[in-house]
Amino acid sequence: MMQDYKEILSEILVDEDSIQARVAELGAQISADYTDGNLLLICILRGGVPFMVDLSRKITSPHMVDYMAVSSYGVGRRESSGSARVTLDLQTDIRNLDVLLVEDIIDSGHTIAAVLQMLETRQPRSLKVCALLDKPERREAEVPIHYLGFSIPNKFVFGYGLDLDEYHRNLPFVGVVDLDKYKPSV
Ligand code: IMP
Ligand code: MG
């Protein structure tokens, strides 16, 4: 059982209008940067889904989408394991494509670092990263972020794809968890 988000929300960090405005800006920028119909957006499941769907609809140049899943956090854990494993691979052969990874948040950086290293061996024409959120204070692995929504402080957040023990990904904003009020069911 999960508590209603209102019981455990300490503050809204990025509201819906701000997210949508920033996503539209990123979409315009990406549309201008990728013009020759060779772009593949890769959504990192599951957190990247709302961001990728909204972003894709704001990209006016022709592009494809695909999905991959990587495990770095176990259910109920909130610390990165320092390694990442592909649990669902792409359907697309990315050789010679312009690949843009779409992630919800870069935290320690281990997940994206591992994905970049793995995808590089498949010889895409280009390989870049688009993240909705960045927590720079938490970085352990150096990773490039070519397109960024918002840089945020070191707080545990949920909503707009980000989960709190797998719940609340559906919220249209990014909120901070009140850890005094949140009671994990374990
Ligand atoms: P990293 O490997 O430490 O960069 O972890 C990135 C992944 O951790 C993200 O894709 C999220 O799934 C998860 N994550 C990191 N910080 C948060 C957070 O504040 N809320 C929810 N999920 C998070
Ligand atoms: Mg994630």
PDB file of C-alpha atoms and ligand atoms in Angstrom:
ATOM      1  CA  MET A   1       0.000   0.000   0.000  1.00  0.00           C
ATOM      2  CA  MET A   2       1.175   3.464  -0.839  1.00  0.00           C
ATOM      3  CA  GLN A   3       0.208   6.724   0.796  1.00  0.00           C
ATOM      4  CA  ASP A   4      -1.543   9.425  -1.184  1.00  0.00           C
ATOM      5  CA  TYR A   5       1.047  11.795  -2.598  1.00  0.00           C
ATOM      6  CA  LYS A   6      -0.451  14.723  -0.680  1.00  0.00           C
ATOM      7  CA  GLU A   7       0.539  13.096   2.613  1.00  0.00           C
ATOM      8  CA  ILE A   8       4.197  12.803   1.681  1.00  0.00           C
ATOM      9  CA  LEU A   9       4.846  15.822  -0.514  1.00  0.00           C
ATOM     10  CA  SER A  10       7.019  18.419   1.185  1.00  0.00           C
ATOM     11  CA  GLU A  11       7.170  20.794  -1.780  1.00  0.00           C
ATOM     12  CA  ILE A  12       6.634  20.960  -5.523  1.00  0.00           C
ATOM     13  CA  LEU A  13      10.095  21.487  -6.953  1.00  0.00           C
ATOM     14  CA  VAL A  14       9.151  21.860 -10.641  1.00  0.00           C
ATOM     15  CA  ASP A  15       5.506  22.525 -11.442  1.00  0.00           C
ATOM     16  CA  GLU A  16       3.610  21.267 -14.481  1.00  0.00           C
ATOM     17  CA  ASP A  17       3.722  24.541 -16.433  1.00  0.00           C
ATOM     18  CA  SER A  18       7.474  24.884 -15.913  1.00  0.00           C
ATOM     19  CA  ILE A  19       8.053  21.317 -17.064  1.00  0.00           C
ATOM     20  CA  GLN A  20       5.920  21.733 -20.168  1.00  0.00           C
ATOM     21  CA  ALA A  21       7.531  25.073 -21.040  1.00  0.00           C
ATOM     22  CA  ARG A  22      11.017  23.608 -20.704  1.00  0.00           C
ATOM     23  CA  VAL A  23      10.092  20.472 -22.667  1.00  0.00           C
ATOM     24  CA  ALA A  24       8.830  22.695 -25.503  1.00  0.00           C
ATOM     25  CA  GLU A  25      12.152  24.599 -25.500  1.00  0.00           C
ATOM     26  CA  LEU A  26      14.154  21.382 -25.568  1.00  0.00           C
ATOM     27  CA  GLY A  27      11.964  20.042 -28.366  1.00  0.00           C
ATOM     28  CA  ALA A  28      12.590  23.165 -30.437  1.00  0.00           C
ATOM     29  CA  GLN A  29      16.329  22.957 -29.805  1.00  0.00           C
ATOM     30  CA  ILE A  30      16.461  19.260 -30.738  1.00  0.00           C
ATOM     31  CA  SER A  31      14.347  19.897 -33.857  1.00  0.00           C
ATOM     32  CA  ALA A  32      16.856  22.518 -34.956  1.00  0.00           C
ATOM     33  CA  ASP A  33      19.864  20.307 -34.187  1.00  0.00           C
ATOM     34  CA  TYR A  34      18.600  17.131 -35.877  1.00  0.00           C
ATOM     35  CA  THR A  35      17.204  17.916 -39.297  1.00  0.00           C
ATOM     36  CA  ASP A  36      18.024  14.993 -41.549  1.00  0.00           C
ATOM     37  CA  GLY A  37      15.581  12.347 -40.330  1.00  0.00           C
ATOM     38  CA  ASN A  38      18.240  10.119 -38.792  1.00  0.00           C
ATOM     39  CA  LEU A  39      17.312  10.653 -35.134  1.00  0.00           C
ATOM     40  CA  LEU A  40      16.416   7.846 -32.733  1.00  0.00           C
ATOM     41  CA  LEU A  41      15.173   8.763 -29.267  1.00  0.00           C
ATOM     42  CA  ILE A  42      15.929   6.037 -26.748  1.00  0.00           C
ATOM     43  CA  CYS A  43      13.755   6.148 -23.664  1.00  0.00           C
ATOM     44  CA  ILE A  44      15.278   4.613 -20.562  1.00  0.00           C
ATOM     45  CA  LEU A  45      12.429   2.745 -18.914  1.00  0.00           C
ATOM     46  CA  ARG A  46      10.543   3.289 -16.795  1.00  0.00           C
ATOM     47  CA  GLY A  47      11.235   6.785 -15.501  1.00  0.00           C
ATOM     48  CA  GLY A  48      11.866   8.355 -18.891  1.00  0.00           C
ATOM     49  CA  VAL A  49       8.413   7.615 -20.338  1.00  0.00           C
ATOM     50  CA  PRO A  50       6.389  10.802 -19.658  1.00  0.00           C
ATOM     51  CA  PHE A  51       9.353  13.034 -20.538  1.00  0.00           C
ATOM     52  CA  MET A  52      10.107  11.161 -23.737  1.00  0.00           C
ATOM     53  CA  VAL A  53       6.456  11.152 -24.875  1.00  0.00           C
ATOM     54  CA  ASP A  54       6.017  14.886 -24.260  1.00  0.00           C
ATOM     55  CA  LEU A  55       9.420  15.688 -25.778  1.00  0.00           C
ATOM     56  CA  SER A  56       8.791  13.578 -28.870  1.00  0.00           C
ATOM     57  CA  ARG A  57       5.572  15.491 -29.513  1.00  0.00           C
ATOM     58  CA  LYS A  58       7.515  18.760 -29.430  1.00  0.00           C
ATOM     59  CA  ILE A  59      10.155  17.553 -31.901  1.00  0.00           C
ATOM     60  CA  THR A  60       9.074  18.642 -35.352  1.00  0.00           C
ATOM     61  CA  SER A  61      11.767  16.832 -37.351  1.00  0.00           C
ATOM     62  CA  PRO A  62      11.201  13.182 -38.342  1.00  0.00           C
ATOM     63  CA  HIS A  63      12.468  10.738 -35.746  1.00  0.00           C
ATOM     64  CA  MET A  64      12.085   7.236 -34.388  1.00  0.00           C
ATOM     65  CA  VAL A  65      11.654   6.042 -30.805  1.00  0.00           C
ATOM     66  CA  ASP A  66      12.791   2.931 -28.976  1.00  0.00           C
ATOM     67  CA  TYR A  67      12.997   1.775 -25.392  1.00  0.00           C
ATOM     68  CA  MET A  68      15.491   0.068 -23.155  1.00  0.00           C
ATOM     69  CA  ALA A  69      15.506  -0.900 -19.508  1.00  0.00           C
ATOM     70  CA  VAL A  70      18.508  -0.896 -17.238  1.00  0.00           C
ATOM     71  CA  SER A  71      18.567  -1.923 -13.632  1.00  0.00           C
ATOM     72  CA  SER A  72      20.633   0.083 -11.223  1.00  0.00           C
ATOM     73  CA  TYR A  73      18.200   0.563  -8.344  1.00  0.00           C
ATOM     74  CA  GLY A  74      16.391  -2.363  -6.730  1.00  0.00           C
ATOM     75  CA  VAL A  75      12.779  -1.853  -5.652  1.00  0.00           C
ATOM     76  CA  GLY A  76      12.752  -0.113  -2.296  1.00  0.00           C
ATOM     77  CA  ARG A  77      16.334   1.026  -2.566  1.00  0.00           C
ATOM     78  CA  ARG A  78      17.269   4.586  -3.203  1.00  0.00           C
ATOM     79  CA  GLU A  79      21.002   4.303  -3.710  1.00  0.00           C
ATOM     80  CA  SER A  80      22.704   3.496  -6.989  1.00  0.00           C
ATOM     81  CA  SER A  81      24.498   0.177  -7.023  1.00  0.00           C
ATOM     82  CA  GLY A  82      27.372   1.657  -8.971  1.00  0.00           C
ATOM     83  CA  SER A  83      26.722  -0.639 -11.888  1.00  0.00           C
ATOM     84  CA  ALA A  84      23.960  -1.097 -14.440  1.00  0.00           C
ATOM     85  CA  ARG A  85      22.616  -4.119 -16.281  1.00  0.00           C
ATOM     86  CA  VAL A  86      20.502  -4.106 -19.453  1.00  0.00           C
ATOM     87  CA  THR A  87      17.242  -5.921 -18.683  1.00  0.00           C
ATOM     88  CA  LEU A  88      15.416  -5.003 -21.912  1.00  0.00           C
ATOM     89  CA  ASP A  89      17.376  -4.284 -25.047  1.00  0.00           C
ATOM     90  CA  LEU A  90      16.500  -2.158 -28.087  1.00  0.00           C
ATOM     91  CA  GLN A  91      14.617  -3.455 -31.126  1.00  0.00           C
ATOM     92  CA  THR A  92      16.546  -1.053 -33.350  1.00  0.00           C
ATOM     93  CA  ASP A  93      19.966  -1.495 -34.922  1.00  0.00           C
ATOM     94  CA  ILE A  94      21.527   1.863 -34.009  1.00  0.00           C
ATOM     95  CA  ARG A  95      24.511   1.665 -36.353  1.00  0.00           C
ATOM     96  CA  ASN A  96      24.822   5.001 -38.210  1.00  0.00           C
ATOM     97  CA  LEU A  97      21.840   6.527 -36.408  1.00  0.00           C
ATOM     98  CA  ASP A  98      21.878   9.756 -34.408  1.00  0.00           C
ATOM     99  CA  VAL A  99      20.974   8.471 -30.986  1.00  0.00           C
ATOM    100  CA  LEU A 100      19.599  10.639 -28.201  1.00  0.00           C
ATOM    101  CA  LEU A 101      19.167   8.971 -24.821  1.00  0.00           C
ATOM    102  CA  VAL A 102      16.200  10.304 -22.872  1.00  0.00           C
ATOM    103  CA  GLU A 103      16.449   9.888 -19.096  1.00  0.00           C
ATOM    104  CA  ASP A 104      14.391  11.163 -16.189  1.00  0.00           C
ATOM    105  CA  ILE A 105      17.321  12.041 -13.921  1.00  0.00           C
ATOM    106  CA  ILE A 106      21.099  11.797 -13.747  1.00  0.00           C
ATOM    107  CA  ASP A 107      22.048  11.096 -10.165  1.00  0.00           C
ATOM    108  CA  SER A 108      25.332   9.252  -9.538  1.00  0.00           C
ATOM    109  CA  GLY A 109      25.719   9.007 -13.312  1.00  0.00           C
ATOM    110  CA  HIS A 110      26.464   5.263 -13.239  1.00  0.00           C
ATOM    111  CA  THR A 111      23.376   4.255 -15.226  1.00  0.00           C
ATOM    112  CA  ILE A 112      23.975   6.613 -18.133  1.00  0.00           C
ATOM    113  CA  ALA A 113      27.729   5.999 -18.098  1.00  0.00           C
ATOM    114  CA  ALA A 114      27.152   2.250 -18.482  1.00  0.00           C
ATOM    115  CA  VAL A 115      24.499   2.709 -21.187  1.00  0.00           C
ATOM    116  CA  LEU A 116      26.714   5.112 -23.159  1.00  0.00           C
ATOM    117  CA  GLN A 117      29.651   2.726 -22.998  1.00  0.00           C
ATOM    118  CA  MET A 118      27.503  -0.170 -24.190  1.00  0.00           C
ATOM    119  CA  LEU A 119      25.784   1.728 -27.019  1.00  0.00           C
ATOM    120  CA  GLU A 120      29.050   3.215 -28.275  1.00  0.00           C
ATOM    121  CA  THR A 121      30.222  -0.276 -29.268  1.00  0.00           C
ATOM    122  CA  ARG A 122      27.257  -0.508 -31.679  1.00  0.00           C
ATOM    123  CA  GLN A 123      28.669   2.407 -33.690  1.00  0.00           C
ATOM    124  CA  PRO A 124      25.876   4.980 -33.844  1.00  0.00           C
ATOM    125  CA  ARG A 125      26.655   8.061 -35.965  1.00  0.00           C
ATOM    126  CA  SER A 126      26.252  10.200 -32.851  1.00  0.00           C
ATOM    127  CA  LEU A 127      25.284   9.535 -29.253  1.00  0.00           C
ATOM    128  CA  LYS A 128      23.985  12.243 -26.932  1.00  0.00           C
ATOM    129  CA  VAL A 129      22.101  12.564 -23.662  1.00  0.00           C
ATOM    130  CA  CYS A 130      18.909  14.448 -22.812  1.00  0.00           C
ATOM    131  CA  ALA A 131      17.880  14.442 -19.146  1.00  0.00           C
ATOM    132  CA  LEU A 132      14.924  16.112 -17.492  1.00  0.00           C
ATOM    133  CA  LEU A 133      16.739  16.500 -14.162  1.00  0.00           C
ATOM    134  CA  ASP A 134      20.317  16.606 -12.951  1.00  0.00           C
ATOM    135  CA  LYS A 135      21.531  16.235  -9.364  1.00  0.00           C
ATOM    136  CA  PRO A 136      25.128  17.419  -9.826  1.00  0.00           C
ATOM    137  CA  GLU A 137      26.023  17.073  -6.131  1.00  0.00           C
ATOM    138  CA  ARG A 138      25.549  13.331  -6.350  1.00  0.00           C
ATOM    139  CA  ARG A 139      27.768  12.683  -9.358  1.00  0.00           C
ATOM    140  CA  GLU A 140      30.254   9.813  -9.117  1.00  0.00           C
ATOM    141  CA  ALA A 141      30.692   8.987 -12.807  1.00  0.00           C
ATOM    142  CA  GLU A 142      31.490  11.772 -15.269  1.00  0.00           C
ATOM    143  CA  VAL A 143      28.764  11.949 -17.932  1.00  0.00           C
ATOM    144  CA  PRO A 144      27.964  14.523 -20.621  1.00  0.00           C
ATOM    145  CA  ILE A 145      24.449  16.027 -20.558  1.00  0.00           C
ATOM    146  CA  HIS A 146      23.800  17.681 -23.917  1.00  0.00           C
ATOM    147  CA  TYR A 147      20.198  18.711 -23.228  1.00  0.00           C
ATOM    148  CA  LEU A 148      19.001  19.366 -19.681  1.00  0.00           C
ATOM    149  CA  GLY A 149      15.632  20.316 -18.252  1.00  0.00           C
ATOM    150  CA  PHE A 150      16.517  21.380 -14.722  1.00  0.00           C
ATOM    151  CA  SER A 151      19.417  21.143 -12.312  1.00  0.00           C
ATOM    152  CA  ILE A 152      18.094  20.300  -8.833  1.00  0.00           C
ATOM    153  CA  PRO A 153      19.457  20.055  -5.271  1.00  0.00           C
ATOM    154  CA  ASN A 154      20.265  16.742  -3.622  1.00  0.00           C
ATOM    155  CA  LYS A 155      16.744  15.777  -2.565  1.00  0.00           C
ATOM    156  CA  PHE A 156      14.743  12.657  -3.332  1.00  0.00           C
ATOM    157  CA  VAL A 157      12.065  13.587  -5.844  1.00  0.00           C
ATOM    158  CA  PHE A 158       9.065  11.891  -7.431  1.00  0.00           C
ATOM    159  CA  GLY A 159       6.495  12.478 -10.154  1.00  0.00           C
ATOM    160  CA  TYR A 160       6.641  12.990 -13.949  1.00  0.00           C
ATOM    161  CA  GLY A 161       8.134   9.521 -14.407  1.00  0.00           C
ATOM    162  CA  LEU A 162      10.172   9.393 -11.213  1.00  0.00           C
ATOM    163  CA  ASP A 163       8.943   6.861  -8.723  1.00  0.00           C
ATOM    164  CA  LEU A 164       8.676   6.546  -5.007  1.00  0.00           C
ATOM    165  CA  ASP A 165       8.970   2.784  -4.570  1.00  0.00           C
ATOM    166  CA  GLU A 166       7.332   2.393  -8.006  1.00  0.00           C
ATOM    167  CA  TYR A 167       4.365   4.685  -7.252  1.00  0.00           C
ATOM    168  CA  HIS A 168       3.478   8.244  -8.234  1.00  0.00           C
ATOM    169  CA  ARG A 169       5.173   8.255 -11.649  1.00  0.00           C
ATOM    170  CA  ASN A 170       1.910   9.643 -13.066  1.00  0.00           C
ATOM    171  CA  LEU A 171       2.026  13.030 -11.329  1.00  0.00           C
ATOM    172  CA  PRO A 172       2.434  15.950 -13.749  1.00  0.00           C
ATOM    173  CA  PHE A 173       4.979  17.766 -11.518  1.00  0.00           C
ATOM    174  CA  VAL A 174       8.236  16.919  -9.747  1.00  0.00           C
ATOM    175  CA  GLY A 175       7.876  16.949  -5.958  1.00  0.00           C
ATOM    176  CA  VAL A 176      10.161  16.405  -2.980  1.00  0.00           C
ATOM    177  CA  VAL A 177       9.419  13.557  -0.595  1.00  0.00           C
ATOM    178  CA  ASP A 178       8.862  14.443   3.044  1.00  0.00           C
ATOM    179  CA  LEU A 179      10.924  11.646   4.558  1.00  0.00           C
ATOM    180  CA  ASP A 180       9.452  12.260   8.033  1.00  0.00           C
ATOM    181  CA  LYS A 181       5.961  11.491   6.746  1.00  0.00           C
ATOM    182  CA  TYR A 182       6.726   8.748   4.232  1.00  0.00           C
ATOM    183  CA  LYS A 183       6.239   5.247   5.666  1.00  0.00           C
ATOM    184  CA  PRO A 184       7.686   2.632   3.309  1.00  0.00           C
ATOM    185  CA  SER A 185       5.692  -0.597   3.509  1.00  0.00           C
ATOM    186  CA  VAL A 186       8.860  -2.736   3.001  1.00  0.00           C
TER     187      VAL A 186
HETATM  188  P1  IMP B   1      22.196   7.017 -11.354  1.00  0.00           P
HETATM  189  O1  IMP B   1      22.738   5.759 -11.972  1.00  0.00           O
HETATM  190  O2  IMP B   1      22.602   7.150  -9.913  1.00  0.00           O
HETATM  191  O3  IMP B   1      22.485   8.264 -12.150  1.00  0.00           O
HETATM  192  O4  IMP B   1      20.655   6.795 -11.240  1.00  0.00           O
HETATM  193  C1  IMP B   1      19.759   7.196 -12.150  1.00  0.00           C
HETATM  194  C2  IMP B   1      18.423   6.541 -11.864  1.00  0.00           C
HETATM  195  O5  IMP B   1      18.140   6.533 -10.452  1.00  0.00           O
HETATM  196  C3  IMP B   1      17.322   7.334 -12.477  1.00  0.00           C
HETATM  197  O6  IMP B   1      17.031   6.849 -13.758  1.00  0.00           O
HETATM  198  C4  IMP B   1      16.171   7.129 -11.518  1.00  0.00           C
HETATM  199  O7  IMP B   1      15.455   5.967 -11.899  1.00  0.00           O
HETATM  200  C5  IMP B   1      16.804   6.870 -10.196  1.00  0.00           C
HETATM  201  N1  IMP B   1      16.761   8.063  -9.317  1.00  0.00           N
HETATM  202  C6  IMP B   1      17.789   8.849  -8.960  1.00  0.00           C
HETATM  203  N2  IMP B   1      17.403   9.849  -8.160  1.00  0.00           N
HETATM  204  C7  IMP B   1      16.070   9.703  -8.018  1.00  0.00           C
HETATM  205  C8  IMP B   1      15.074  10.460  -7.299  1.00  0.00           C
HETATM  206  O8  IMP B   1      15.317  11.484  -6.638  1.00  0.00           O
HETATM  207  N3  IMP B   1      13.797   9.994  -7.404  1.00  0.00           N
HETATM  208  C9  IMP B   1      13.465   8.894  -8.126  1.00  0.00           C
HETATM  209  N4  IMP B   1      14.362   8.164  -8.805  1.00  0.00           N
HETATM  210  C10 IMP B   1      15.658   8.570  -8.750  1.00  0.00           C
HETATM  211 MG    MG B   2      15.223   5.713 -14.159  1.00  0.00          MG
END
